[in-house]
Short mmCIF file of C-alpha atoms and ligand atoms in Angstrom, two decimals:
data_model
loop_
_atom_site.label_atom_id
_atom_site.label_comp_id
_atom_site.label_asym_id
_atom_site.label_seq_id
_atom_site.Cartn_x
_atom_site.Cartn_y
_atom_site.Cartn_z
CA MET A 24 82.09 79.83 141.77
CA SER A 25 84.42 80.29 144.82
CA LYS A 26 86.20 77.46 146.55
CA HIS A 27 83.81 77.83 149.57
CA ILE A 28 80.76 77.18 147.44
CA ALA A 29 79.30 73.91 146.26
CA LEU A 30 76.18 73.15 144.26
CA GLY A 31 73.40 71.04 145.83
CA VAL A 32 70.55 69.42 143.88
CA ASP A 33 67.64 67.61 145.46
CA ILE A 34 65.39 65.39 143.35
CA GLY A 35 61.88 65.22 144.91
CA GLY A 36 58.75 63.49 143.98
CA THR A 37 57.28 66.93 142.83
CA GLY A 38 60.16 69.22 142.28
CA ILE A 39 63.90 69.40 141.45
CA LYS A 40 65.53 72.10 143.41
CA ALA A 41 69.12 73.34 143.32
CA ALA A 42 71.13 76.24 144.94
CA PRO A 43 74.75 77.10 145.49
CA VAL A 44 75.68 76.69 149.13
CA ASN A 45 78.15 78.57 151.08
CA LEU A 46 80.09 75.78 152.84
CA LYS A 47 81.11 77.99 155.69
CA THR A 48 77.65 78.98 156.69
CA GLY A 49 75.40 76.55 155.14
CA GLU A 50 73.43 79.36 153.41
CA PHE A 51 72.28 79.59 149.88
CA GLU A 52 74.39 82.06 147.94
CA GLU A 53 71.78 82.73 145.41
CA GLU A 54 67.96 82.09 145.35
CA ARG A 55 66.98 78.33 145.00
CA TYR A 56 65.90 77.32 141.53
CA ARG A 57 63.03 74.65 141.07
CA ILE A 58 61.65 72.84 138.14
CA PRO A 59 58.65 70.47 138.58
CA THR A 60 59.77 66.87 138.43
CA PRO A 61 58.94 65.44 135.00
CA ASP A 62 56.01 62.95 134.75
CA PRO A 63 56.87 60.14 134.27
CA SER A 64 60.01 60.68 136.29
CA THR A 65 62.10 58.42 134.04
CA PRO A 66 65.98 58.52 134.19
CA ASP A 67 66.42 60.49 131.10
CA ALA A 68 63.65 63.03 131.70
CA VAL A 69 64.82 63.57 135.31
CA ALA A 70 68.59 63.82 134.45
CA ARG A 71 67.82 66.32 131.68
CA THR A 72 66.04 68.43 134.31
CA VAL A 73 68.80 68.09 136.87
CA ALA A 74 71.25 69.17 134.05
CA LYS A 75 69.11 72.37 133.53
CA CYS A 76 69.15 73.00 137.20
CA ILE A 77 72.98 72.79 137.27
CA ALA A 78 73.41 74.84 134.20
CA LYS A 79 71.27 77.61 135.69
CA PHE A 80 74.19 78.35 138.13
CA SER A 81 77.15 77.91 135.61
CA PRO A 82 79.33 75.97 137.98
CA GLY A 83 83.18 76.05 137.27
CA ARG A 84 85.08 72.83 136.63
CA LYS A 85 86.29 72.59 140.09
CA THR A 86 82.93 73.20 141.71
CA ALA A 87 81.80 70.16 143.77
CA ILE A 88 78.15 69.18 142.82
CA GLY A 89 75.90 67.00 145.00
CA VAL A 90 72.71 65.29 143.90
CA ALA A 91 70.14 63.88 146.31
CA PHE A 92 67.77 61.07 145.09
CA PRO A 93 64.69 59.59 146.75
CA GLY A 94 65.94 55.98 146.92
CA VAL A 95 68.77 53.78 147.91
CA VAL A 96 72.01 54.82 146.00
CA GLN A 97 75.00 52.57 146.39
CA ASN A 98 78.23 53.39 144.55
CA GLY A 99 76.43 55.69 142.28
CA VAL A 100 73.70 53.11 141.29
CA VAL A 101 70.11 53.34 142.12
CA LYS A 102 68.79 50.34 144.03
CA THR A 103 65.25 51.32 144.89
CA ALA A 104 62.66 53.81 143.80
CA ALA A 105 59.56 53.78 145.94
CA ASN A 106 58.40 57.26 144.76
CA VAL A 107 59.91 57.63 141.36
CA ASP A 108 59.61 55.72 138.13
CA ASP A 109 60.78 52.00 138.46
CA ALA A 110 63.09 52.51 135.41
CA TRP A 111 65.54 54.05 137.87
CA ILE A 112 66.33 50.87 139.53
CA GLY A 113 69.78 49.73 138.26
CA THR A 114 70.45 52.97 136.64
CA ASN A 115 73.88 54.70 137.35
CA LEU A 116 72.72 58.11 138.62
CA ARG A 117 76.09 59.47 138.67
CA ASP A 118 76.97 58.58 135.10
CA ILE A 119 73.57 59.58 133.56
CA ILE A 120 73.73 63.08 135.21
CA ARG A 121 77.39 63.46 134.08
CA ASP A 122 76.28 62.68 130.53
CA TYR A 123 73.59 65.27 130.53
CA ALA A 124 75.23 68.04 132.61
CA GLY A 125 78.80 67.46 131.32
CA HIS A 126 80.03 67.89 134.86
CA ASP A 127 81.06 65.22 137.40
CA VAL A 128 78.68 64.89 140.45
CA TYR A 129 78.49 63.17 143.83
CA VAL A 130 75.16 61.23 144.58
CA MET A 131 73.41 60.05 147.48
CA ASN A 132 70.05 59.24 149.11
CA ASP A 133 67.88 62.42 149.83
CA ALA A 134 67.33 61.75 153.53
CA ASP A 135 71.02 60.98 153.99
CA ALA A 136 71.58 64.53 152.38
CA ALA A 137 69.08 66.18 154.70
CA GLY A 138 70.57 64.43 157.68
CA TYR A 139 74.05 65.49 156.77
CA GLY A 140 72.80 69.03 156.20
CA GLU A 141 71.25 69.17 159.55
CA TYR A 142 74.46 67.78 161.08
CA LYS A 143 76.69 70.29 159.21
CA HIS A 144 74.68 73.40 159.47
CA GLY A 145 71.20 72.81 161.26
CA ALA A 146 69.55 71.24 164.20
CA ALA A 147 72.21 68.70 165.07
CA HIS A 148 75.22 70.93 164.27
CA GLY A 149 78.38 69.19 165.38
CA GLN A 150 76.42 66.92 167.83
CA ASP A 151 77.93 63.65 168.77
CA GLY A 152 76.10 60.52 169.65
CA VAL A 153 73.41 58.75 167.57
CA ILE A 154 71.25 61.14 165.58
CA LEU A 155 68.27 59.99 163.68
CA MET A 156 66.96 62.31 161.16
CA THR A 157 63.53 61.55 159.46
CA THR A 158 61.85 63.30 156.58
CA LEU A 159 58.02 63.18 156.52
CA GLY A 160 56.92 63.86 153.01
CA THR A 161 55.55 61.67 150.11
CA GLY A 162 57.62 58.84 151.83
CA ILE A 163 59.56 58.74 154.97
CA GLY A 164 63.29 59.13 154.64
CA SER A 165 65.82 58.38 157.24
CA ALA A 166 69.30 59.10 157.94
CA LEU A 167 71.64 57.77 160.86
CA ILE A 168 74.61 59.88 161.81
CA VAL A 169 76.84 58.28 164.67
CA ASP A 170 79.40 60.58 165.95
CA GLY A 171 79.52 62.56 162.76
CA GLN A 172 79.62 59.49 160.38
CA LEU A 173 76.69 58.91 158.14
CA VAL A 174 75.39 55.40 157.95
CA PRO A 175 73.84 55.47 154.54
CA ASN A 176 70.64 53.93 153.13
CA THR A 177 69.03 53.04 156.31
CA GLU A 178 65.59 53.33 154.65
CA LEU A 179 63.69 53.16 158.03
CA GLY A 180 60.41 54.42 156.49
CA HIS A 181 60.03 50.94 155.14
CA THR A 182 60.22 49.34 158.47
CA ASP A 183 57.28 46.80 158.99
CA ILE A 184 55.45 47.77 162.18
CA GLY A 185 52.61 45.40 163.20
CA GLY A 186 52.26 44.14 159.63
CA GLU A 187 52.18 47.67 158.06
CA GLU A 188 54.93 49.66 156.36
CA ALA A 189 55.63 52.77 158.46
CA GLU A 190 55.57 55.01 155.49
CA SER A 191 51.97 53.81 154.63
CA PHE A 192 50.59 55.35 157.84
CA ALA A 193 53.16 57.81 159.14
CA ALA A 194 54.26 59.74 156.06
CA ASP A 195 52.83 63.12 155.44
CA SER A 196 51.17 61.73 152.37
CA ALA A 197 49.41 59.19 154.60
CA ARG A 198 48.07 62.09 156.74
CA GLU A 199 46.56 63.55 153.59
CA ARG A 200 45.47 60.28 151.86
CA LEU A 201 43.70 59.07 154.94
CA GLY A 202 42.20 62.47 156.02
CA LEU A 203 43.86 62.19 159.37
CA ASP A 204 43.64 65.27 161.87
CA TRP A 205 46.78 66.27 163.76
CA ASP A 206 45.88 64.25 166.71
CA ALA A 207 45.17 60.98 164.82
CA TRP A 208 48.32 61.42 162.70
CA SER A 209 50.40 62.01 165.85
CA LYS A 210 49.23 58.68 167.18
CA ASN A 211 50.65 57.10 163.84
CA LEU A 212 53.86 59.02 164.35
CA GLN A 213 54.09 57.83 168.04
CA ARG A 214 53.86 54.34 166.70
CA PHE A 215 56.73 54.92 164.21
CA TYR A 216 59.00 56.83 166.55
CA SER A 217 58.50 54.39 169.42
CA GLU A 218 59.64 51.59 167.13
CA MET A 219 62.72 53.56 166.17
CA GLU A 220 63.65 54.15 169.72
CA LYS A 221 63.31 50.55 170.35
CA LEU A 222 65.61 49.70 167.54
CA LEU A 223 68.24 52.42 167.70
CA TRP A 224 68.16 54.28 171.09
CA PRO A 225 68.80 57.58 169.34
CA ASP A 226 70.13 60.67 171.30
CA LEU A 227 68.47 62.96 169.14
CA ILE A 228 65.65 62.74 166.57
CA ILE A 229 65.11 65.44 164.01
CA VAL A 230 61.94 65.75 162.03
CA GLY A 231 62.15 67.29 158.52
CA GLY A 232 60.17 67.52 155.31
CA GLY A 233 57.71 70.33 154.36
CA VAL A 234 55.17 69.38 157.25
CA SER A 235 58.03 70.06 159.74
CA LYS A 236 56.91 73.80 159.52
CA SER A 237 53.79 72.82 161.39
CA HIS A 238 55.78 70.85 164.00
CA HIS A 239 53.87 72.55 166.89
CA MET A 240 50.80 70.68 165.68
CA PHE A 241 52.26 67.27 166.30
CA LEU A 242 55.61 67.08 168.15
CA PRO A 243 54.20 68.15 171.51
CA HIS A 244 51.88 65.04 171.29
CA LEU A 245 54.76 62.51 171.12
CA THR A 246 56.19 60.87 174.22
CA LEU A 247 59.72 59.54 173.61
CA ARG A 248 62.90 59.04 175.39
CA ALA A 249 65.05 61.26 173.07
CA PRO A 250 64.44 64.82 172.30
CA ILE A 251 62.59 65.27 169.09
CA ILE A 252 62.93 68.59 167.41
CA PRO A 253 62.09 70.06 163.92
CA ALA A 254 64.78 70.42 161.19
CA GLU A 255 66.30 73.81 161.06
CA LEU A 256 67.01 73.88 157.26
CA ARG A 257 63.48 72.71 156.51
CA ASN A 258 63.15 71.81 152.76
CA GLY A 259 66.57 73.17 151.98
CA ALA A 260 68.30 70.46 154.13
CA GLY A 261 68.73 68.17 151.06
CA ILE A 262 70.46 70.90 149.05
CA VAL A 263 72.66 71.86 151.84
CA GLY A 264 73.66 68.38 152.62
CA ALA A 265 74.23 67.32 149.07
CA ALA A 266 76.51 70.36 148.49
CA ALA A 267 78.38 69.73 151.76
CA TRP A 268 78.79 66.07 151.11
CA ALA A 269 80.04 66.50 147.59
CA ALA A 270 82.50 69.13 148.76
CA SER A 271 83.84 66.71 151.53
CA GLU A 272 83.97 63.67 148.97
CA HIS A 273 85.62 65.90 146.31
CA LYS A 274 88.37 66.91 148.97
CA LYS A 275 88.99 63.26 149.61
CA ASP A 276 89.26 62.30 145.93
CA GLU A 277 91.58 65.28 145.31
CA LYS A 278 93.85 63.99 148.14
CA LYS A 279 93.75 60.45 146.93
CA ARG A 280 94.76 61.80 143.43
CA LYS A 281 97.62 63.73 144.75
CA ASP A 282 98.85 60.93 146.86
CA ALA A 283 98.86 58.70 143.83
CA ASP A 284 100.68 61.28 141.79
CA LYS A 285 103.30 61.49 144.46
CA LYS A 286 103.71 57.70 144.52
CA SER A 287 104.14 57.49 140.86
CA SER A 288 106.66 60.31 140.75
CA LYS A 289 108.79 58.67 143.31
CA LYS A 290 108.94 55.60 141.21
CA SER A 291 110.02 57.21 138.00
C1 BGC B 301 62.56 56.04 149.92
C2 BGC B 301 63.73 56.69 150.54
C3 BGC B 301 63.56 58.18 150.52
C4 BGC B 301 62.38 58.61 151.12
C5 BGC B 301 62.17 60.11 151.14
C6 BGC B 301 61.35 56.58 150.59
O1 BGC B 301 60.21 56.02 150.07
O2 BGC B 301 62.67 54.64 149.93
O3 BGC B 301 64.92 56.37 149.88
O4 BGC B 301 64.62 58.74 151.22
O5 BGC B 301 61.23 58.00 150.52
O6 BGC B 301 62.17 60.66 149.89
#
């Protein structure tokens, strides 16, 4: 794989998806590959599937690989698992994927990846200020990007609003589970996004997740201070963001390594 390509993998509740991403354009270099998420979604079963997705594209030793996970990921370790198997909590995601795939990877939260993807190549391309990305799916994911810096693991979908967890009434799965029509669901979304505005005063709100392709059914019903717009990369945002993030972290690591080498050669 060329220097301008990194591999992105997005672990979702129903599918694990991967594609090589052109870091200059944000486009997929090859068709996306998808394998259904194993059930139960235990660490070993998921890591084995991620490894298959990675192997499909035969990345070279130097290719940066990013993996997005639907829970809090801190220093490589999974801290929460709202929509995947509980056995993930405390698992080192980076290590387990490296063990199965035989390739080092960078790991992050899935909504953070989607937000970063939209910032790098999508609806918020290069935009300064406070950008709030939300993904409406099985859960609600959030990413906060402030002047280009990602504030990781914001988990705003679990905000308590009037005694209810936002995800339980405003996620796309809640729309389906509660049998809500677009109008009724829009009211729930209004509750969620009004609370977000109260807390964060974002300059721009982006709405992603599969349902964002039907944005014309609910976004026009919302009254907010900030513009609220659909994600441009749709369901590909997580893959693009994970790849772009991995490439940027990889670059930083390389620089650190070179600086350390220089220091040690000066000493000797
Ligand atoms: C999880 C988040 C995740 C979101 C979307 C939530 O339930 O807590 O970490 O980003 O779902 O997958």
